[in-house]
Each structure stands twice: as structure tokens, then as C-alpha cells.
Amino acid sequence: MRIGFFICHCGSNIAGTVDVVQVAEYVSKLPNVVHSVHLMYTCSQPGQKEIVDAIKEKRLTRIVIAACSPKMHEVTFRRAIERTGLNPYLFEMANIREHCSWIHDDRELATQKAIELVEMTIAKVARHESLFSNKVDVNKKVLIIGGGIAGIQAALDMADGGFEVVLVEREPTIGGKMAQLDNTFPTIDCSSCILTPKMVDAGQHEKIKLITYAEIESVSGYVGNFEVKVHKKPPYVNYEKCIGCGICERKCPAKAPNRFNLGIGEGKAIYIPFPQAVPKVATITKEHCIYFKSLAEGKLNRCKICQKVCHVSAVDFEIKDEYINEKVGAIITAVGFDLFNHSVYQEYGGGRYPDVISSLQYERLLSASGPTEGKIKRPSDGKEPETVVFISCVGSRDDSVGRPYCSGICCMYMAKQAILTKDHLPESKTFIFYIDIRAGSKAYEEFVKRAQVEAGAQYIRGRVAKIYPENGGLIVRGVDTLLGQQVEVMADLVVLANGVISSRGSNELAQKLRIPYDQYGFLSEGHPKLKPVETNTAGIFLAGACQGPKDIPSSVAQGSATAGKVQGLLSKDQLETSPLVALVECSRCIGCFKCLKVCPYNAIERITLKDGSLVASVIPTVCQGCGLCVATCPSASITLKGFTDDQLIAEVEALCR
Amino acid sequence: MDRLDILKEKVKEILPEVDFVIGYSKGFDILHPSPYFVSEERQIRNLIWDEFCINNFANYLPPPKRVPNGLFKQDEKIGLVVKGCDSRSIIQLLQEEIIFRDTFIILGMPCEMKIDLKKLREKIDIDYIQSFNVSGDKAEVKTLLEKKTINLDEILYDKCLYCKYPNPLIYDYLIGDKVNPRSREGFYKDVDEFEMISNEEKISCWEKEFDRCIRCYACREACPNCYCQYQCIAQTRRPHWISQSTETIDKKFFQMFRAFHNAGRCTDCGECDRVCPVGIPISKIMKKLTKEVLRLFNYEAGVDEKLIPPLMTYKREEDNIG
Amino acid sequence: MSDIQKDIQNNDSNIKIIAFLCNWCSYGGADTAGTSRLKQPSEVRIIRIPCTGRVNPLFPMKAFIDGADGVLISGCHPNDCHYIEGNFYARRRLEVLKYFIDFMGIEKERFDYQWVSASEGQRWQQLIIDFVERIKKLGPIGKCET
């Protein structure tokens, strides 16, 4: 073994605290070290050249570079070493900058520590072996979960780029939350007017396979080769046949709450979510359907009116759950968000007052396609309100309900709703109780000004302490913290700015996808700044509000960003996998399969050896190299390449010498 | 009918179904019954059942799939006599899917008590034993040299004195009537006391104990959970976890990792302790682990076949950690 | 002179602390502390591992047996594990280990496991200052063991 050692001055970053000359001299006397030098900047071109030349001239077989963190330049040096023909994994870095020179002042102690870190690294590198990566074919199809605006944008960008897309949506139609909005800030353009064309494009694009009313059942595989099982729930209407004429809905005798309108106005047991739905098909909700209800009670009811009136015989009560298997190379998660349920706020009536409504319910009241055809009528008696009060931060920035974060979008949509209220009811008065006004994007601040000046919305800084009904109206009592006095407003309608929470079921999905999520259930990006749409699991990406509260422009930007990332990934025919994976030494495996039970990636399988014994085996292309199996194996029959037991033991022993 | 007679009858009944039945027979003296392999009907009369039948036969169950040339052929079916405590070892192995339920028949023996020879030896010189008779809560012990009456509670194994599971938790046939469990209260007394002493005392205590260890690996061989056999990391060179030296520190490390390999799996059967030729109190180490596992995960090993051993699983929010 | 500087001074002790840090969170956290020039006592030696799930409890045991005075293991916060669940397994194993080694004559205060993310440089600094302080108070590991 011929070890070469290079220590970097990093200008004065290292050499200012660590006596690099002394370290190089000390290391030169260690066994197996045949070359030990100090260089000004090892990562620079001349520095790399010196390393490359030394490898060739001194026929070095192991390389140790003492410099910055391997997270900075491990890849740089591996490439340099590879150019000499030496296996790039016969190399190890000692981190003497971030972990030594930058955190210590005492030159003697820092030098001593650097020497120990280098000795530790040399002990490890001596136990390195040549490692080789595998290549796997890439499936050039992408799965997008969630058909809101982020998912639609990603789907269109991918499909336009020529890639096959499978778009899975939980509801019967794509569109997501944006489809429920009336107009959007900061331009007051009609939400459906800008969304519908995209929905139609997504529905008609030849590269996009739309699977609605479906959820992800299971995910296996790895980047480039995921296998996904999609559970298609039974809509009891054949989506292929249904033409969306709506006659079934008109004739259906069974009343049901209108989910799309969030309970405002009535719906039917068979329904088309909204006129612009894509696909425009009817779906039966089993729990409200007279036929299914009577079936459950054991009675034979022959309602089935929808079936009788359907011209195209699309209604089919016999449809069963269906499971569709899809193979894809990458997955984009765009499952969006839900609104905070305000019923925990007892001071706002705990959800009992009909005229205290959520912001999204108000959107439906404002919408021309909503239950009131765009006329603002309050739910209790249908009266047009004269005074509307908006309350901000309901389930945002509130530790008492476990939601300390800012939902980001509420300040803006409250301003928008105030403007729209004035537009619909010019005689009305609006009050907005707020904590702070957060309007930090392009044209947002101006928009808030417009609400204040043009729409005359009266902003009151302070929390609302109590809402209670009186004389057919609602008394909103709060405090104006700027004036330092109590405020009471007699309101006809109170609209709450419900905060953004993670989408129902998104954590279960994250577990299926094996991606982490934070304490509030939002899915975690790979790096808060540098990997905003990647996850820590290769091949899985995030777009939109599933990662955290986001407005429409940001969601669209992320949809496109993921499409760009995925196109980059899928443009390759083959992917190189990391060689730093686990390996079972089958002659030593005792066949207890504890490894298989703990592996988070299902990367371990059972194989039968010639003598008939059953042992574990790692699938190197699936293994992510976490080493959980290695620590679990009682007989230490599994090694993790690059981090073997012997290497870590050698490091410990070197440090304890 | 006497429990032994029922056992003999049952063995006779199942013998045609199995290749052999493992039970106990007389050893070199009355205190040391031997494991006995019954493969023919005429051997049945040699079976015995008394206060000294202690071996945990779970250790004889077909070893891992990896060792096809082990003690048994793969397709052999066996019967075995199983005490309450031993049944937990079997459940533990079933939980780990190391053995398969259809390869053996369990003759479950409700068990009143077993005599700890280490404790008995402190009361009387047992090398010249002649007879041992139980009456009530006392034992009449006669040797060549003397005769003594000893309180049973003073000579029972700790695991018997505080036996929570005297009746097998898993069996095909229960031999005779069930017996009443005893209170677990006090089982961890020695552990609790040891925890209270100073660190220096702990160090010097273990130093003394492990100094005696001869690395014979009897503890490992007697343990039903130690099934790595030739692949045990105590002896492997790659990875080289531990040297083969007789330094106390290495012997301590061996005992520590053997114990830790059993964390969340040990059922306190005490076989390691019983077989140690130099009397290292290994069961005290094992009990420390079962105590912590019970405290942290509210888990007892080998009680429920359906449970996953605690170190093979996790909760996102742990009840008793952090 | 700040408290931190006082803590860092006078560290000519013969204390040796080995830290096993997961590559994704805590190793990055220690890097962040370095990049921010957050001064720390010099007794700690960091070994890089992919995940706390890789930590066979035998490693800390071995480190103590070989004479380390303190062992620290640090990984991603629960739910943030790069490998989804490695740290959940580690948490159970290391918690049992802590009480076990104490029983065997290695004070449990000599061992700790923590969760530090890549952005928590300051937390890492404080953790190291506190841990080194704690080990210094305990002194070198019991010599009669070796």
C-alpha cells in the first residue's frame, strides 16, 4: 500500500491556525505513507495537478487529503483521482477546516487535533477497496400526485417536453383549491378563466394519462424505476361513457351537502363537481345515495333514477375498486393543502354560528358559479350583508392551536375579498382585524393599499376576543392595539382567514414515498435554500403548498421547477447508482433476516445458496446506503461499502491510541 | 395422576408423529438431570420430572435456516418438554421467525419451582448428595455427611421465586393442571441495589467478575437467542470487533456485546448464568436489560408471538424517551 | 471575556471525545458551526457516518473500551432522517445503551445522543461546549477498566 497525503493551506484558512508543515512532516513518518506534502490550495487547478502528478509518479494507491469538509470537495477530488486511472473510492478527506482550524484559536491544540484527524483518516483509507457504481435504465415516465395548479403546471410542462405523464387526483376532477376561488390577487383576474384552459389542456393532452378519484396505494422501487399502485375508488359511473350532461344530477332525489361549495347550498348524491370540471363526469357519493343506503339496510329500493335517465348507460352500481400499476422514473408530489378548521376557536363560536364562515366558503359566495350565483347572501337568512368583518390569522401564528407559522396567503386574500365585497355590494362596509400585514411580493403592497383606499376596507390592528350573536347580527369585540382601546363592530357576516395546513392524508403518502415531513405535516424539501423542490429521496420532487403555505404564482413556479428537474433526470438513458451500498457476505449470513425487516427501502431479498441455505442479499441498485441493516446484523455479515465496521473500528482505535 | 405419568402417556401418544421427544432423565446424581432424547417407546420409562429439571430445551430447536447441517435435518419434527419460562424463549424465536411452529410439538409443563444449585451449595455440601425431599415449603436434604432442613424460598432460582409465567404461554398439550404464578415484585432487587453503588464500585466489581471469565462461550452456547453459531462476532476476524486475548477488558467487552445483542430479546431464562463454569452473575447483566426494556418500551420478551421485538421497530413519538 | 471563550480556554486536558455524526444533518451542522467560526473546545473528534441508524451500539461500547472519555452521537431530528427512519431505530438502541453502560461501570453522562440539523451550527457549538464541560467534570474514564 502506498499512501499519498496532501494537506491544504486553504490560504490562511487552515494554515493560519494549523501548522500544516508540521502535520505533513509528522504524517510522512507514518507507516505506508510514501508521499506527504502541503499545498496552498488543493482544490485549485494547480493543486489538483500536483495531486494527479504525484499519484502517477509515486504510484500512489491510497489518497488522503486534509482540507475542508468532504461535503465541499469530495466530488472534486474524486474526479481528479479518477483521471489518473486510480479508483476514486481509494480516497478519503480529513476535515481540518470546518472541524478544526475554523473553530479553534490555539495553534498547538489545533495542530495536534489535525494530526489525530489525519491519523484517523489514514487508518480508514488503508481499509478502502476499489468500488464501482452500477448503471440502471431509466423509465421515462413521470407520476404526478395531485391535480391542483402546481400538479397541472408540472404535468403540462412535462408533457410538452415530450414525456409521458400519469396525473393522479383524489377528487373526481382536477383543479384543486384554485378551482374554488372566485378571483385572484393581486390582479383580480377570474380564477377559473385562467385555470380552466390549463385543466382542459391537461385533460386532452395525448401525453397525459389522467386518473381521477384515485389515490396512491403503494410505492416501491427507486429513482429511475418506481413501481406505483394506484387505487381507483369506485365512482359508480363509467367515466369512459359519461358525457357530463348532468341530467342524472338534476333528477337525483337524494340531497347531499355540496362539497365543492363547502356545505353552502345543496348538492345531490350524484354530482358533477362544477361546470368546468375535467373530466366532466358524474360521481355517486355512496353514503347519500338512496339505492346504496337501502342496500345497506337490507331493503331493496329500486330508486336507481340516475341509471334510468342516463342516455349513455354510464351509471353502473357494480363498479368495484380498481388497482392500476404504473411504472415511472420520477414522482412529483403536489398534494396541496387544506384549510385550518376554525371550530377549535370557541371565541369565534366554535363553528356554531352560520354567519361566521371560512374564507374559502366566502369565495364560493363571491363566485358567479357558486351556490348564490355570485350574490353575497349570508348563510343564515340569505340577507345581503351590510357590514362584513374579516379576521386574520385563524390557525396561523397562534401557538395556542399549535400553528406558530404564518400561512403567507391570508393577508392578501383578505384584501382581495374586501375589494370584491365592495365591488359586489358598493354600499357595504368592511373591517379587517389583522396582526401584521404581510404583502411581500411583486405588486402585493400596492394591492393592499388598493383595498384600504379604493375599497375603503378599515384595517384594525388587533385580535378579536369574542364574537356573539345579537339582534340577528353578530357582535365582534376586539381590541385596537394601535389606539389601545376596545372595539365593537356590529357585523352581518364574519369571514375568517383560515390558515394553511398540510393536506389530509399527506403524511401517510409521505410514508409511502419514504420522504420526511415536518412537525406540521408539510413535506420536507431537500435543502431549505438550494434544493427547494427536491426531496432527500432521489427521484421524488415537491411542488406547491404540500411543502409549505404558498400562493398561486409560487405554486406554478414550483410546478415548472419540478418539471425542469425531472426532465433533466429523465433525459438520461441510464443512471449511475452510488457504490456506497450494503453487501451481504453470504458465507457468513446466518439467515435471520433482521436486515430485511428493518430496511426502509425493501432493498434486501432472500436468496438460496447452492447448499440449500437461505440467506439475505442486497439489491445494490435499490440500496440507499443508510447502513441500518449493517447495525442490525447480529453476526456482522453485512458491510456498508465506504463505511465498513472495520473502517469505523480502525478510526476509533486510531483516535484512542 | 402424577404430572410425570401424564407426560409419559402424552409422549407415547405423540411419538409416532415425531422423530424424537426431548425430555429429562436421571443424570450422574439426583441434582443433575440430563436432557434425554426419546425416539423409541421403551425409553419413555426413563423420563423424569422434578425440581432439578432445568435445561431450556428451546436451545435445541432447529437452528437458523442458514445451517442445514446443524443438529437436526431440515424436515425433522420433534417434540419437547417446555416449562413456562422456556415457552417464552420459544415465542421469542417464533417472533424472530427463526423457528417454524409446524416443526415441533410442545409438551407444556406447568412448573412449581426449580432449585438453584449455586444457592443450595451455599447451604450444604452437595457433592455427597443422597436425597432431596420437598415437604410443604421446606426441603429435607441428606448427604453422606449431614442432614438439613432448608426453606425452599432460600434455594429457588430467582426466576422461580418471582415466577410470573409458571405455565407455558404456548403449547400443544398442557401436562397436568396449571400452577399459580408468583408475584414479580422484587425480581429486580439485585439490579436495583447494584445501580445504587458508586461507579468505582461497579468497575471493580465487574473487573473481579470478568477477570475469571475463560471465554469458554458456554453462556453463548446455552442461550437460545445466541444462534449466530460459528459466525459469532466474538471470533470473527473480519470485521475484527474484538481480540482473542484474555485481557479482562476484552472479556468485559465480549460479555457486554453478547448481552446487548439480547437487548429486547432476553426472556431472563437464566441459562447463561447457570452454565457459567466460573460463576459470573451474567443474569444480573441480562436483568438490567430486561428491566430497561420494560421501563422504556413496556415490553416483555417472548410473551406475545405477534409483537415485534422493541429494537426491531420504533414509534415516531416514543412514550418513555426524551 | 465571554463565557464561551472562558469555556474554551484552558483545554489542555487529556480528555478524548469521539462523536459519530450522520452525513446529512449533524455533520453538516458541525460544518455550519465551522463556517460561522463558532469556537469550540478541541477535545472532540468527529467520525462521519451515513446515518445514526448505521451506529451499531457496539461502536460507542468499543470506543469506551478503547479509552474514549466520552462518546456523542448526533443525527437528523426525528421525522427528518435522510433515510426516513434510521434515527428512530437509533433512538431506541442508544437509549437502552445509555442505561446499560452505566450499569457496566461507564457513567451514562459520558454518553449522549442528540439531533442537530445542518442549519443548527449554534446548537452544535453549545452542545459541544456543554458536553466537553460535562466530560471534564467526570474526568478521564475509570482507569481500572483498562
Tab-separated table of C-alpha atoms in Angstrom, chain B residues 19-252:
chain	number	residue	atom	x	y	z
B	19	ASP	CA	-38.739	-38.258	15.192
B	20	PHE	CA	-37.997	-37.893	18.875
B	21	VAL	CA	-39.070	-36.111	22.032
B	22	ILE	CA	-36.658	-34.202	24.255
B	23	GLY	CA	-37.264	-34.552	27.978
B	24	TYR	CA	-35.285	-35.066	31.148
B	25	SER	CA	-33.765	-38.229	32.560
B	26	LYS	CA	-31.609	-39.061	35.553
B	27	GLY	CA	-28.091	-37.665	35.436
B	28	PHE	CA	-24.961	-38.599	37.339
B	29	ASP	CA	-26.699	-37.672	40.582
B	30	ILE	CA	-30.169	-36.608	41.586
B	31	LEU	CA	-29.293	-32.910	41.297
B	32	HIS	CA	-28.231	-33.045	37.665
B	33	PRO	CA	-30.892	-34.469	35.367
B	34	SER	CA	-29.804	-34.730	31.730
B	35	PRO	CA	-31.572	-33.833	28.537
B	36	TYR	CA	-32.921	-37.097	27.171
B	37	PHE	CA	-33.891	-37.889	23.586
B	38	VAL	CA	-36.751	-40.350	23.370
B	39	SER	CA	-37.069	-41.941	19.957
B	40	GLU	CA	-38.386	-45.367	20.968
B	41	GLU	CA	-41.265	-46.264	23.203
B	42	ARG	CA	-39.120	-48.308	25.614
B	43	GLN	CA	-37.155	-45.157	26.505
B	44	ILE	CA	-40.220	-43.411	27.869
B	45	ARG	CA	-39.878	-45.032	31.290
B	46	ASN	CA	-36.559	-43.190	31.775
B	47	LEU	CA	-38.206	-39.769	31.684
B	48	ILE	CA	-38.243	-37.848	34.936
B	49	TRP	CA	-39.713	-34.556	36.183
B	50	ASP	CA	-38.531	-32.920	39.403
B	51	GLU	CA	-37.183	-29.724	40.969
B	52	PHE	CA	-33.875	-30.101	39.172
B	53	CYS	CA	-35.078	-30.459	35.549
B	54	ILE	CA	-33.826	-27.077	34.482
B	55	ASN	CA	-32.406	-27.129	30.939
B	56	ASN	CA	-34.140	-24.819	28.491
B	57	PHE	CA	-34.866	-27.021	25.505
B	58	ALA	CA	-35.722	-24.064	23.291
B	59	ASN	CA	-31.998	-24.064	22.646
B	60	TYR	CA	-32.394	-27.427	20.882
B	61	LEU	CA	-34.914	-26.196	18.376
B	62	PRO	CA	-33.874	-26.299	14.735
B	63	PRO	CA	-31.271	-23.594	14.308
B	64	PRO	CA	-31.486	-20.923	11.642
B	65	LYS	CA	-32.101	-21.847	8.084
B	66	ARG	CA	-28.523	-20.917	7.341
B	67	VAL	CA	-27.135	-24.079	8.944
B	68	PRO	CA	-28.598	-27.030	7.043
B	69	ASN	CA	-26.036	-29.383	8.544
B	70	GLY	CA	-26.879	-28.464	12.092
B	71	LEU	CA	-28.066	-30.762	14.809
B	72	PHE	CA	-31.254	-31.689	13.004
B	73	LYS	CA	-32.232	-32.442	9.491
B	74	GLN	CA	-34.477	-29.778	7.990
B	75	ASP	CA	-37.545	-31.970	7.677
B	76	GLU	CA	-37.343	-33.476	11.143
B	77	LYS	CA	-40.206	-32.959	13.522
B	78	ILE	CA	-39.579	-33.091	17.226
B	79	GLY	CA	-41.446	-32.928	20.491
B	80	LEU	CA	-40.101	-31.158	23.508
B	81	VAL	CA	-40.856	-30.677	27.160
B	82	VAL	CA	-41.279	-26.989	27.864
B	83	LYS	CA	-41.585	-25.128	31.145
B	84	GLY	CA	-43.324	-21.764	31.473
B	85	CYS	CA	-40.089	-19.821	31.234
B	86	ASP	CA	-38.815	-21.916	28.325
B	87	SER	CA	-42.016	-21.246	26.422
B	88	ARG	CA	-41.049	-17.568	26.331
B	89	SER	CA	-37.799	-18.479	24.624
B	90	ILE	CA	-39.795	-20.356	22.012
B	91	ILE	CA	-42.158	-17.432	21.492
B	92	GLN	CA	-39.173	-15.129	21.133
B	93	LEU	CA	-37.701	-17.346	18.415
B	94	LEU	CA	-41.083	-17.526	16.710
B	95	GLN	CA	-41.308	-13.724	16.844
B	96	GLU	CA	-37.959	-13.581	15.105
B	97	GLU	CA	-39.121	-16.215	12.599
B	98	ILE	CA	-36.064	-18.285	13.402
B	99	ILE	CA	-38.078	-21.441	14.008
B	100	PHE	CA	-41.312	-22.607	12.499
B	101	ARG	CA	-44.250	-23.704	14.578
B	102	ASP	CA	-45.100	-26.724	12.474
B	103	THR	CA	-41.725	-28.372	13.052
B	104	PHE	CA	-42.177	-29.156	16.718
B	105	ILE	CA	-44.756	-30.203	19.285
B	106	ILE	CA	-44.730	-28.514	22.664
B	107	LEU	CA	-45.499	-30.559	25.754
B	108	GLY	CA	-46.201	-27.727	28.146
B	109	MET	CA	-45.192	-28.357	31.727
B	110	PRO	CA	-46.657	-26.076	34.398
B	111	CYS	CA	-43.741	-25.687	36.748
B	112	GLU	CA	-43.802	-25.108	40.516
B	113	MET	CA	-40.142	-24.378	41.078
B	114	LYS	CA	-36.574	-25.298	40.308
B	115	ILE	CA	-33.710	-25.473	42.780
B	116	ASP	CA	-30.700	-23.233	42.167
B	117	LEU	CA	-27.662	-25.445	42.821
B	118	LYS	CA	-25.484	-22.374	43.406
B	119	LYS	CA	-27.761	-21.378	46.288
B	120	LEU	CA	-28.074	-24.927	47.528
B	121	ARG	CA	-24.313	-25.341	47.571
B	122	GLU	CA	-24.079	-22.418	49.929
B	123	LYS	CA	-26.329	-24.240	52.408
B	124	ILE	CA	-24.924	-27.727	52.191
B	125	ASP	CA	-22.097	-29.629	50.542
B	126	ILE	CA	-23.976	-31.119	47.640
B	127	ASP	CA	-21.143	-33.224	46.257
B	128	TYR	CA	-22.235	-36.075	48.563
B	129	ILE	CA	-25.963	-35.743	47.994
B	130	GLN	CA	-28.105	-38.719	48.855
B	131	SER	CA	-31.666	-37.478	48.879
B	132	PHE	CA	-33.751	-34.346	48.451
B	133	ASN	CA	-37.365	-34.348	49.507
B	134	VAL	CA	-39.825	-31.480	49.396
B	135	SER	CA	-42.474	-31.177	52.024
B	136	GLY	CA	-44.529	-28.018	52.147
B	137	ASP	CA	-42.268	-25.004	51.851
B	138	LYS	CA	-39.219	-26.889	53.146
B	139	ALA	CA	-36.792	-29.375	51.748
B	140	GLU	CA	-35.179	-32.278	53.582
B	141	VAL	CA	-31.684	-32.639	52.207
B	142	LYS	CA	-29.498	-35.596	53.086
B	143	THR	CA	-25.851	-36.008	52.183
B	144	LEU	CA	-23.289	-38.574	53.248
B	145	LEU	CA	-22.165	-36.177	55.937
B	146	GLU	CA	-25.235	-34.387	57.204
B	147	LYS	CA	-28.962	-33.854	57.067
B	148	LYS	CA	-30.594	-30.440	56.833
B	149	THR	CA	-33.978	-28.823	56.521
B	150	ILE	CA	-33.863	-25.796	54.259
B	151	ASN	CA	-36.512	-23.219	53.405
B	152	LEU	CA	-37.346	-23.641	49.727
B	153	ASP	CA	-37.510	-19.896	49.143
B	154	GLU	CA	-33.831	-19.680	50.009
B	155	ILE	CA	-32.714	-22.106	47.347
B	156	LEU	CA	-35.039	-21.412	44.416
B	157	TYR	CA	-33.749	-19.751	41.298
B	158	ASP	CA	-34.607	-16.044	41.375
B	159	LYS	CA	-36.635	-16.519	38.221
B	160	CYS	CA	-38.711	-19.168	40.048
B	161	LEU	CA	-39.037	-17.200	43.257
B	162	TYR	CA	-40.648	-14.360	41.295
B	163	CYS	CA	-42.132	-16.512	38.521
B	164	LYS	CA	-44.823	-14.659	36.624
B	165	TYR	CA	-45.262	-17.295	33.932
B	166	PRO	CA	-45.060	-20.776	35.519
B	167	ASN	CA	-47.486	-22.097	32.910
B	168	PRO	CA	-46.342	-22.327	29.307
B	169	LEU	CA	-47.640	-19.450	27.184
B	170	ILE	CA	-47.600	-21.629	24.115
B	171	TYR	CA	-48.128	-25.368	23.932
B	172	ASP	CA	-49.776	-28.166	22.016
B	173	TYR	CA	-50.547	-30.210	25.093
B	174	LEU	CA	-50.653	-28.978	28.652
B	175	ILE	CA	-49.378	-31.651	31.007
B	176	GLY	CA	-51.436	-31.656	34.188
B	177	ASP	CA	-53.028	-28.721	35.995
B	178	LYS	CA	-51.834	-25.172	35.843
B	179	VAL	CA	-49.988	-23.743	38.828
B	180	ASN	CA	-50.368	-20.314	40.386
B	181	PRO	CA	-47.976	-17.592	39.322
B	182	ARG	CA	-45.948	-15.751	41.929
B	183	SER	CA	-45.531	-12.036	42.361
B	184	ARG	CA	-42.876	-10.370	40.223
B	185	GLU	CA	-42.311	-7.839	42.988
B	186	GLY	CA	-38.650	-7.931	43.995
B	187	PHE	CA	-37.336	-9.668	40.899
B	188	TYR	CA	-35.093	-6.731	40.033
B	189	LYS	CA	-33.924	-6.236	43.620
B	190	ASP	CA	-30.312	-7.169	42.896
B	191	VAL	CA	-30.269	-4.908	39.838
B	192	ASP	CA	-31.760	-2.003	41.773
B	193	GLU	CA	-29.176	-2.424	44.511
B	194	PHE	CA	-26.304	-2.627	42.069
B	195	GLU	CA	-27.492	0.552	40.334
B	196	MET	CA	-27.155	2.402	43.621
B	197	ILE	CA	-23.461	1.688	44.239
B	198	SER	CA	-20.770	4.081	43.086
B	199	ASN	CA	-19.244	3.875	39.656
B	200	GLU	CA	-15.864	2.885	41.079
B	201	GLU	CA	-17.513	0.023	42.914
B	202	LYS	CA	-19.242	-1.076	39.735
B	203	ILE	CA	-15.978	-1.011	37.839
B	204	SER	CA	-14.100	-3.013	40.441
B	205	CYS	CA	-16.969	-5.440	40.853
B	206	TRP	CA	-17.120	-6.234	37.137
B	207	GLU	CA	-13.349	-6.268	36.969
B	208	LYS	CA	-13.375	-9.036	39.570
B	209	GLU	CA	-16.123	-10.967	37.833
B	210	PHE	CA	-14.809	-10.754	34.299
B	211	ASP	CA	-11.265	-11.496	35.362
B	212	ARG	CA	-12.493	-15.052	35.977
B	213	CYS	CA	-14.048	-15.413	32.521
B	214	ILE	CA	-12.220	-18.034	30.494
B	215	ARG	CA	-14.036	-17.213	27.245
B	216	CYS	CA	-15.396	-20.737	27.039
B	217	TYR	CA	-18.554	-19.278	25.476
B	218	ALA	CA	-20.785	-21.611	27.488
B	219	CYS	CA	-23.116	-18.680	28.104
B	220	ARG	CA	-23.446	-18.193	24.367
B	221	GLU	CA	-23.955	-21.877	23.657
B	222	ALA	CA	-26.668	-22.231	26.291
B	223	CYS	CA	-28.561	-19.154	25.146
B	224	PRO	CA	-31.474	-19.887	22.841
B	225	ASN	CA	-31.156	-16.386	21.387
B	226	CYS	CA	-27.468	-16.770	20.516
B	227	TYR	CA	-27.917	-18.567	17.228
B	228	CYS	CA	-25.143	-16.998	15.159
B	229	GLN	CA	-23.085	-20.115	15.907
B	230	TYR	CA	-19.774	-20.098	14.020
B	231	GLN	CA	-20.409	-16.575	12.819
B	232	CYS	CA	-20.474	-15.026	16.297
B	233	ILE	CA	-18.537	-11.776	16.174
B	234	ALA	CA	-16.636	-12.835	19.288
B	235	GLN	CA	-14.429	-14.850	16.970
B	236	THR	CA	-14.614	-13.321	13.513
B	237	ARG	CA	-11.545	-11.696	12.059
B	238	ARG	CA	-13.423	-9.625	9.521
B	239	PRO	CA	-14.825	-7.490	10.905
B	240	HIS	CA	-12.430	-7.631	13.805
B	241	TRP	CA	-14.562	-6.426	16.667
B	242	ILE	CA	-12.616	-7.990	19.495
B	243	SER	CA	-9.240	-9.570	20.031
B	244	GLN	CA	-8.833	-13.151	21.206
B	245	SER	CA	-6.778	-12.037	24.185
B	246	THR	CA	-7.545	-12.979	27.766
B	247	GLU	CA	-7.312	-9.374	28.924
B	248	THR	CA	-10.135	-8.575	31.323
B	249	ILE	CA	-11.147	-5.616	29.174
B	250	ASP	CA	-11.731	-7.870	26.169
B	251	LYS	CA	-13.673	-10.339	28.239
B	252	LYS	CA	-15.773	-7.482	29.546
